[in-house]
Structure formats: structure tokens, C-alpha cells
Amino acid sequence: MMYDIQKIREDFPILDRQIYGHPLVYLDNGATTQKPKVVVDALVNEYYSVNANVHRGVHFLSQQATELHENSRETVRRFLNARSTSEIIFTRGTTESINLVASCFGEACMNEGDEIIISEMEHHSNIVPWQLLQSRKNIKIRVIPINDCGELCLDRYEQLFNKRTRLVSITHVSNVLGTVNPIRQMIQTAHAHGVPVLVDGAQSAPHFAVDMQELDCDFFAFSGHKTYGPTGIGVLYGKENWLDRLPPYMGGGEMIKNVSFERTTFNELPFKFEAGTPDYVASTGLSRALDYLTDLGMENIYAHEQELTRYATQRMNEINGMRLIGQSPHKDAVISFLVGDIHHLDMGTLLDRLGIAVRTGHHCAEPLMHRMGIEGTVRASFGLYNTKDEIDSLVNGIERIRHMF
Ligand code: PLP
């Protein structure tokens, strides 16, 4: 299929906006992505013509809303190539998905002195839930170090396993460095030690095909809003045998089979983990977004973004005083940088005045900042609608700002 970038951009009305008199150059896709019309239309249509609470209603609208919601679960299953919709739990996003595992897996499978392996490049959402568990259960958090290029030290990873290791929880792609971790190999290593793996897919699911059966991970988390879908919805994939073993996360409606004051029994998967009214409209939006990605072809999106990443790396390296943070050859769609001694916040603020949206700061990865010996970076992160012209605008903008200092 031809990747017709102009036609694709027409699907995203916001890209036509002018910011301070400049055409918007949106390079903050790592934080959230823009939404194609099909997604917003699906939300509006459902609210206007279907809206009713799901699962419990006998009336027409409730059944239609339920069908849409459960069809969306099937779309997610297909997108991830999971074995069954029982393995697809709707959450509010990656953060909630990881907290769910920390809470439920921590409750069922971890005791004082047990260990979890995470890495130095994790987002706070894959650090703090484990620290909360640590304060409840006195578990130990072991950390895989990274090298100066921003890659995980795999030999050190192997050495972290011992008989108390209960779980590995690592990011697929770093939201700061762009490093794509060799997750398949890391999962095999963990499984060889009998240890399950949770993959934080917040920065991988939007960019390339992720196949649960091929990866063989035990849990996988991603966010709808970073995947061109609505805010407030995300996914936790879990292998059925693990999910069956875990206790519920929250209590309430939907997650029960029968309730009495003496004894409550829990619903079957995946509903056991979905207490309360789900965001059944957002699930429809998410499924439209995933269908949109599938129709474009994840391999085409990947090829396009790889080309952008290569081009951006080359152009950025032409800038005097440029320091790229994260130099792994296995990178995807993220360029973090600092220029001379220009503060990242100044750079971000001045780029904004040129209509260029980038993110600045520690990117919710303070331990990584400490490791790299910096306070923060400027981060340009690409999406399926970005162009080389936009990268030229970024480079020209940086040059202008550099000359001001
Ligand atoms: N993990 C990574 C690698 C991320 O980049 C992010 C968001 O930036 C998250 C987790 C948290 O995602 P959310 O805020 O959608 O829950």
C-alpha cells in the first residue's frame, strides 16, 4: 500500500491549526497522539444514538452498547493477537494496568523478601506501583542498569535472577531514549528462570505490531490515547492462567457473580477485573483507532516512522552543540536532546512560539535523568502523520534559537 501522508494528515483536523501564526508542528506524540476523524465520529455517534449502560440491560440500546463494547474487546484481541478476549481487560491506561498487576500479582504471588526486576529506564508508572508494594510487603526491587548509549545491560540482567525473583516488569520502548529493548530475548531469559514478565507497551503499541503469542509475555499494558484513541481507556493483556490465579483489583458491580453479606463470588474473566461501569464509549473509540492503524498497516507505520527517526537523527547531528540523549541503533520515533547549555525549558518554550510542540523536562523518568547526569531533555516524538518537512521546521527552529543564545 502507498503511504499517502497528505491523505493521512487530512484524517486529523487538528493538524491544520495555526499556533502563534505558524502551522502546528506536533512532535509530542509520546505524551499523547492526535485523533483521526473516525475515532471522534465514533464517540459522537455512540453518545447521540446508542448510549446506554452495558451488560445489565434487556432493552435494545443496552444490548447494542454491549455489543459495541464487546466487539471492541475482540478488536483489541486481534490487534494484540491474544488467544482469547478473556485475556483483554479494559483499564484507564498503562498506569492503571501496571497498578492492577502490582496490586493483584503482589497480593497473590509476592511475599516479604521476594524480588521484582525493573530497569533504570522505566517511566514512573513502572516504578512507583512497585515501591507502594514494597512498602506494603517489604519486597525488593532490583534494577537493570543501562549503558551510556541508553541500552539495557543484558549481562547484568541475567545476574539479577535468583530464587526470590517473582516478576520482571520492563518497558518495551523507552519514552525518553527511544531504545527498543530486546524484549523477546528478555522474556525467554525470565521464563528460563520460571519468572513471568510484564511489558509496558505504552511506547511500542502505537508504533509497530505487537504479537502476544509471539512475544510470549505474561502481561502487556498500553494506553488508548497514545494509540490514536480516546483518553481514559487502556488495556491490560494477561495470560489466562495468570489472570485466573489473581484476586480481583477493585470491588463493585460487574466484577461479581453473586453477592451476599456472607459470601461473594466473582465474575469470570475478564469481568473479574472490571468493577463498575466501564468506559464503553471510549472502548468503541479505541477499537476504531486500532482498526485505523491496522488499515494503514503497522508495518507501513513502522517503516514511515523509522525513516523519520533516521532523518531526524541525521539532521539533528548537523547542529552545533547538539547532544542526543539515547544513541541506541535500535530506536523508535523518539529524539531526546540538549543543545549547548540552553536549558530544555527555554528551548521548549521558544520552539512553541514557532508552532512546534515538543515536551521538556524529566518525562516521568527521574531515575533515568539521574543516570544520564541531566535534569531533563527536550523530546521530539513522532507519529504516523509527521513529515520530513516538520523535522526540517524543528531543525530550523533549533538553529534560530541557538543563534539567539
Ligand atoms: N509507560 C511509558 C513508557 C510511558 O511513556 C507512559 C506515558 O508517557 C506511561 C507508561 C503512562 O501512560 P498513561 O499516562 O497513559 O497511563
XYZ file of C-alpha atoms and ligand atoms in Angstrom:
421
model
C 0.000 0.000 0.000
C 1.139 3.557 -0.787
C 1.643 5.529 2.411
C -0.088 8.712 1.289
C 0.962 11.102 4.028
C -1.076 14.073 2.769
C -4.221 12.000 2.663
C -3.468 10.602 6.117
C -2.997 14.114 7.527
C -6.455 15.064 6.266
C -7.861 12.496 8.690
C -6.557 14.618 11.609
C -8.313 18.028 11.614
C -6.149 19.436 14.425
C -3.068 19.292 12.190
C -4.476 22.275 10.253
C -4.245 24.560 13.275
C -2.034 27.626 13.340
C -0.155 28.313 16.572
C 1.165 31.873 17.041
C 0.740 32.335 13.318
C 2.724 29.225 12.395
C 1.405 25.907 11.153
C 1.267 23.463 14.050
C 4.182 21.007 14.083
C 3.033 18.403 16.572
C 6.008 16.419 17.874
C 4.658 15.380 21.263
C 3.200 12.037 20.259
C 4.964 10.204 23.066
C 2.759 12.124 25.502
C -0.426 11.715 23.504
C -1.426 11.317 19.873
C -3.988 13.257 17.855
C -7.235 11.551 16.894
C -8.449 10.733 13.402
C -11.985 11.778 12.484
C -13.221 8.181 12.520
C -12.422 7.968 16.233
C -14.124 11.230 17.223
C -17.100 10.433 14.974
C -17.487 7.056 16.671
C -17.613 8.727 20.096
C -20.156 11.326 18.974
C -22.326 8.758 17.197
C -22.397 6.461 20.169
C -23.393 9.229 22.569
C -26.025 10.561 20.146
C -27.601 7.316 19.067
C -26.672 4.317 21.197
C -25.796 5.425 24.702
C -26.974 3.029 27.444
C -25.205 1.205 30.245
C -23.727 -2.114 29.157
C -24.125 -5.740 30.279
C -27.120 -5.391 32.561
C -29.887 -4.153 30.317
C -32.537 -6.127 28.486
C -33.524 -3.152 26.362
C -32.413 -2.554 22.801
C -29.915 0.258 23.404
C -28.206 -1.542 26.251
C -27.766 -4.609 24.105
C -26.436 -2.535 21.234
C -23.984 -0.712 23.516
C -22.889 -4.045 24.992
C -22.332 -5.451 21.535
C -20.195 -2.451 20.554
C -18.194 -2.715 23.777
C -17.579 -6.445 23.461
C -16.797 -6.159 19.750
C -14.161 -3.616 20.749
C -12.628 -6.169 23.057
C -12.404 -8.520 20.084
C -10.708 -5.763 18.049
C -8.119 -5.350 20.809
C -7.620 -9.117 20.919
C -6.969 -9.152 17.188
C -4.636 -6.134 17.402
C -2.538 -7.896 20.053
C -3.017 -11.378 18.632
C -4.096 -12.613 22.055
C -5.635 -16.071 22.255
C -8.924 -15.019 23.776
C -10.975 -11.967 24.748
C -10.800 -13.328 28.321
C -7.232 -12.037 28.285
C -8.218 -8.432 27.426
C -9.023 -6.200 30.385
C -10.109 -2.614 29.827
C -8.437 -0.158 32.188
C -7.912 3.609 32.183
C -4.458 3.300 30.667
C -0.967 1.895 31.071
C -0.653 3.328 34.565
C -3.775 1.605 35.812
C -2.813 -1.632 34.049
C 0.551 -1.736 35.825
C -1.031 -0.818 39.156
C -3.514 -3.634 38.682
C -0.721 -6.172 38.252
C 1.287 -4.689 41.122
C -1.739 -4.911 43.376
C -3.149 -8.311 42.344
C 0.059 -10.159 41.484
C 1.693 -8.582 44.521
C -1.162 -9.817 46.698
C -1.241 -13.368 45.352
C 2.332 -14.132 44.390
C 4.765 -11.982 46.384
C 5.843 -12.143 49.991
C 8.391 -10.355 52.144
C 11.852 -10.700 50.666
C 10.604 -11.621 47.177
C 12.106 -9.673 44.299
C 10.999 -7.878 41.168
C 13.296 -6.804 38.333
C 12.672 -3.465 36.614
C 15.103 -1.227 34.720
C 16.809 2.107 35.003
C 14.857 3.475 32.027
C 11.363 2.940 33.408
C 8.594 5.530 33.431
C 7.469 6.408 36.960
C 4.350 4.341 36.335
C 6.538 1.234 36.257
C 8.491 2.212 39.368
C 6.117 3.738 41.903
C 3.496 0.919 41.941
C 6.316 -1.470 42.911
C 7.506 0.920 45.592
C 3.978 1.022 47.000
C 4.007 -2.775 47.029
C 7.424 -2.629 48.665
C 6.055 -0.525 51.491
C 3.128 -2.943 51.959
C 5.005 -6.208 51.669
C 8.671 -5.401 52.057
C 9.629 -6.798 48.655
C 12.931 -5.958 46.965
C 13.236 -4.007 43.707
C 16.255 -4.936 41.564
C 17.203 -2.595 38.726
C 18.792 -3.453 35.358
C 21.370 -0.746 34.612
C 21.796 0.908 31.215
C 24.938 1.791 29.296
C 25.893 5.284 28.067
C 24.138 4.648 24.741
C 20.903 4.097 26.605
C 20.653 0.322 26.206
C 19.923 -2.205 28.919
C 22.981 -4.160 30.139
C 21.760 -7.656 29.378
C 24.609 -9.437 31.150
C 23.672 -7.611 34.343
C 20.033 -8.538 33.745
C 20.887 -12.236 33.763
C 22.795 -11.823 37.014
C 19.803 -10.289 38.808
C 17.794 -13.528 38.840
C 17.783 -15.649 41.972
C 15.345 -17.940 43.741
C 13.397 -14.983 45.170
C 12.732 -13.372 41.759
C 8.967 -13.340 41.164
C 8.413 -10.929 38.268
C 10.178 -8.891 35.585
C 8.478 -5.616 34.619
C 10.127 -3.673 31.804
C 9.331 -1.166 29.161
C 9.263 -2.269 25.536
C 10.387 1.145 24.240
C 11.855 3.938 26.366
C 9.747 7.104 26.257
C 12.902 9.205 26.717
C 15.673 7.394 24.851
C 13.578 5.720 22.175
C 15.513 2.495 22.777
C 13.622 -0.593 21.645
C 14.519 -3.259 24.170
C 15.181 -6.867 23.042
C 12.043 -7.895 24.825
C 11.611 -11.305 23.187
C 15.046 -12.390 24.349
C 14.485 -10.923 27.820
C 11.207 -12.806 28.158
C 12.930 -16.047 27.198
C 15.602 -15.431 29.836
C 12.962 -14.762 32.502
C 10.944 -17.822 31.527
C 14.081 -19.959 31.706
C 14.146 -18.917 35.373
C 10.418 -19.631 35.727
C 9.648 -15.906 36.097
C 6.728 -14.146 34.335
C 7.127 -10.814 32.536
C 5.010 -7.656 32.392
C 5.754 -5.474 29.374
C 4.988 -1.745 29.433
C 3.880 -1.283 25.833
C 2.843 2.389 26.103
C 5.508 3.383 23.572
C 5.524 0.271 21.399
C 1.865 -0.495 20.628
C 1.395 2.787 18.672
C 4.495 2.224 16.521
C 4.849 -1.394 15.456
C 2.987 -4.685 15.546
C 2.959 -6.356 18.938
C 2.017 -10.013 18.958
C 1.267 -11.533 22.354
C 1.677 -15.109 21.182
C 4.979 -14.399 19.515
C 6.370 -12.279 22.378
C 5.028 -14.796 24.895
C 4.890 -12.115 27.615
C 2.627 -12.804 30.573
C 1.193 -9.283 30.854
C 1.212 -6.324 28.453
C -0.063 -2.794 29.098
C -0.845 0.054 26.719
C -2.807 3.326 26.593
C -5.595 4.218 24.180
C -4.697 7.895 23.975
C -1.138 7.181 22.817
C -2.542 4.853 20.165
C -4.707 7.472 18.378
C -7.695 6.529 20.541
C -9.605 8.401 23.253
C -8.288 9.364 26.662
C -9.367 7.434 29.711
C -9.087 3.958 28.253
C -6.268 1.452 28.091
C -5.657 -2.237 28.100
C -4.094 -4.894 30.233
C -3.424 -8.142 28.416
C -2.761 -11.080 30.704
C -2.343 -14.782 30.021
C -5.461 -16.548 31.172
C -3.653 -18.872 33.558
C -2.176 -15.877 35.372
C -5.366 -13.834 35.444
C -7.238 -16.841 36.824
C -4.808 -17.055 39.720
C -5.021 -13.388 40.683
C -7.596 -11.873 43.059
C -9.828 -9.025 41.821
C -8.467 -5.474 41.715
C -11.432 -3.322 42.751
C -14.772 -4.443 44.125
C -18.173 -3.350 42.860
C -20.673 -4.054 40.124
C -19.747 -6.069 37.006
C -16.923 -7.969 38.712
C -19.206 -10.213 40.791
C -21.301 -13.302 40.122
C -23.351 -13.327 43.343
C -23.224 -11.095 46.390
C -24.483 -11.768 49.886
C -23.279 -10.413 53.199
C -21.861 -13.844 53.972
C -20.110 -14.606 50.723
C -19.476 -13.011 47.332
C -18.368 -14.913 44.247
C -16.529 -13.251 41.426
C -17.337 -12.979 37.758
C -15.412 -14.827 35.086
C -12.566 -13.289 33.072
C -12.134 -10.577 32.023
C -15.006 -9.039 34.042
C -13.459 -10.071 37.362
C -11.054 -7.155 36.855
C -13.566 -4.607 35.577
C -15.507 -3.238 38.541
C -18.114 -0.580 37.830
C -19.435 0.897 34.608
C -16.680 0.661 32.010
C -15.965 3.491 29.595
C -17.945 1.686 26.898
C -17.878 4.704 24.583
C -14.100 5.053 24.798
C -13.723 1.334 24.059
C -15.571 1.903 20.778
C -13.261 4.838 20.029
C -10.227 2.722 20.830
C -11.357 -0.050 18.531
C -11.831 2.479 15.697
C -8.305 3.742 16.334
C -6.827 0.237 16.272
C -8.740 -0.546 13.075
C -7.377 2.684 11.602
C -3.817 1.568 12.423
C -4.450 -1.907 11.063
C -5.893 -0.479 7.840
C -2.804 1.697 7.359
C -0.677 -1.353 8.200
C 1.563 -1.411 11.272
C 4.480 -2.352 9.025
C 3.878 0.795 6.918
C 3.610 2.980 10.013
C 6.816 1.453 11.341
C 8.677 1.995 8.063
C 7.488 5.616 7.876
C 8.482 6.408 11.461
C 11.821 4.648 11.134
C 12.556 6.831 8.132
C 11.588 9.936 10.151
C 13.794 8.826 13.059
C 16.755 8.218 10.750
C 16.273 11.556 9.010
C 15.826 13.458 12.276
C 18.940 11.856 13.795
C 20.994 12.848 10.777
C 19.637 16.430 10.636
C 19.954 16.970 14.394
C 23.565 15.792 14.328
C 24.336 18.629 11.885
C 23.507 21.179 14.623
C 26.440 22.617 16.559
C 26.421 21.689 20.232
C 23.748 19.021 19.730
C 23.737 16.224 22.281
C 21.376 13.353 21.556
C 20.312 11.516 24.712
C 19.855 7.887 23.700
C 22.052 6.616 20.902
C 20.996 3.023 20.540
C 20.900 1.770 16.938
C 17.566 0.188 17.917
C 15.489 3.326 18.321
C 11.944 4.233 17.517
C 10.201 7.546 16.930
C 11.784 9.485 19.823
C 14.623 12.018 19.756
C 15.678 13.445 23.128
C 18.252 16.205 23.027
C 20.052 19.130 24.616
C 21.822 21.912 22.731
C 24.902 23.575 24.215
C 23.941 24.980 27.587
C 20.453 26.079 26.541
C 18.011 24.982 29.232
C 15.492 22.426 27.969
C 12.614 24.559 29.214
C 13.835 27.622 27.293
C 14.241 25.526 24.157
C 10.733 24.068 24.511
C 9.149 27.455 25.202
C 10.829 29.125 22.241
C 10.026 26.242 19.883
C 6.402 26.588 20.967
C 6.452 30.221 19.792
C 7.299 28.823 16.357
C 4.317 26.477 16.494
C 6.449 23.443 17.326
C 5.089 21.273 20.144
C 7.769 19.261 21.932
C 7.972 18.050 25.510
C 10.579 19.170 28.035
C 11.602 18.001 31.475
C 12.254 14.636 33.073
C 9.472 12.855 31.140
C 8.365 10.962 34.269
C 11.703 9.166 34.340
C 13.692 10.886 37.078
C 15.939 7.901 37.880
C 16.951 7.815 34.205
C 17.764 11.528 34.312
C 19.990 10.892 37.340
C 21.732 8.073 35.479
C 22.402 10.327 32.479
C 23.556 13.135 34.797
C 20.982 15.616 33.485
C 17.921 17.383 34.786
C 15.790 16.959 31.710
C 15.746 16.914 27.923
C 13.792 18.301 25.021
C 11.901 15.454 23.404
C 10.538 15.298 19.878
C 8.409 12.207 19.392
C 6.922 11.219 16.068
C 3.603 9.840 14.991
C 2.246 8.284 11.835
C 1.263 11.719 10.374
C 4.595 13.540 10.814
C 6.687 14.554 7.826
C 10.290 15.306 6.957
C 9.214 18.919 6.368
C 8.180 19.082 10.006
C 11.581 17.771 11.057
C 13.144 20.493 8.905
C 10.976 23.030 10.765
C 12.236 21.632 14.062
C 15.872 21.805 12.945
C 15.447 25.343 11.593
C 13.727 26.342 14.826
C 16.559 24.960 16.942
C 19.109 26.797 14.769
C 17.222 30.085 15.215
C 17.053 29.618 18.965
C 20.716 28.592 19.146
C 21.702 31.852 17.457
C 19.650 33.839 19.965
C 21.746 32.480 22.845
N 4.914 3.950 30.340
C 5.543 4.674 29.420
C 6.780 4.133 28.783
C 5.028 5.913 29.042
O 5.652 6.636 28.104
C 3.854 6.389 29.671
C 3.310 7.734 29.343
O 4.008 8.637 28.992
C 3.230 5.593 30.612
C 3.784 4.385 30.930
C 1.974 6.037 31.313
O 0.918 6.077 30.429
P -0.501 6.658 30.868
O -0.231 8.013 31.467
O -1.276 6.728 29.614
O -1.069 5.717 31.867
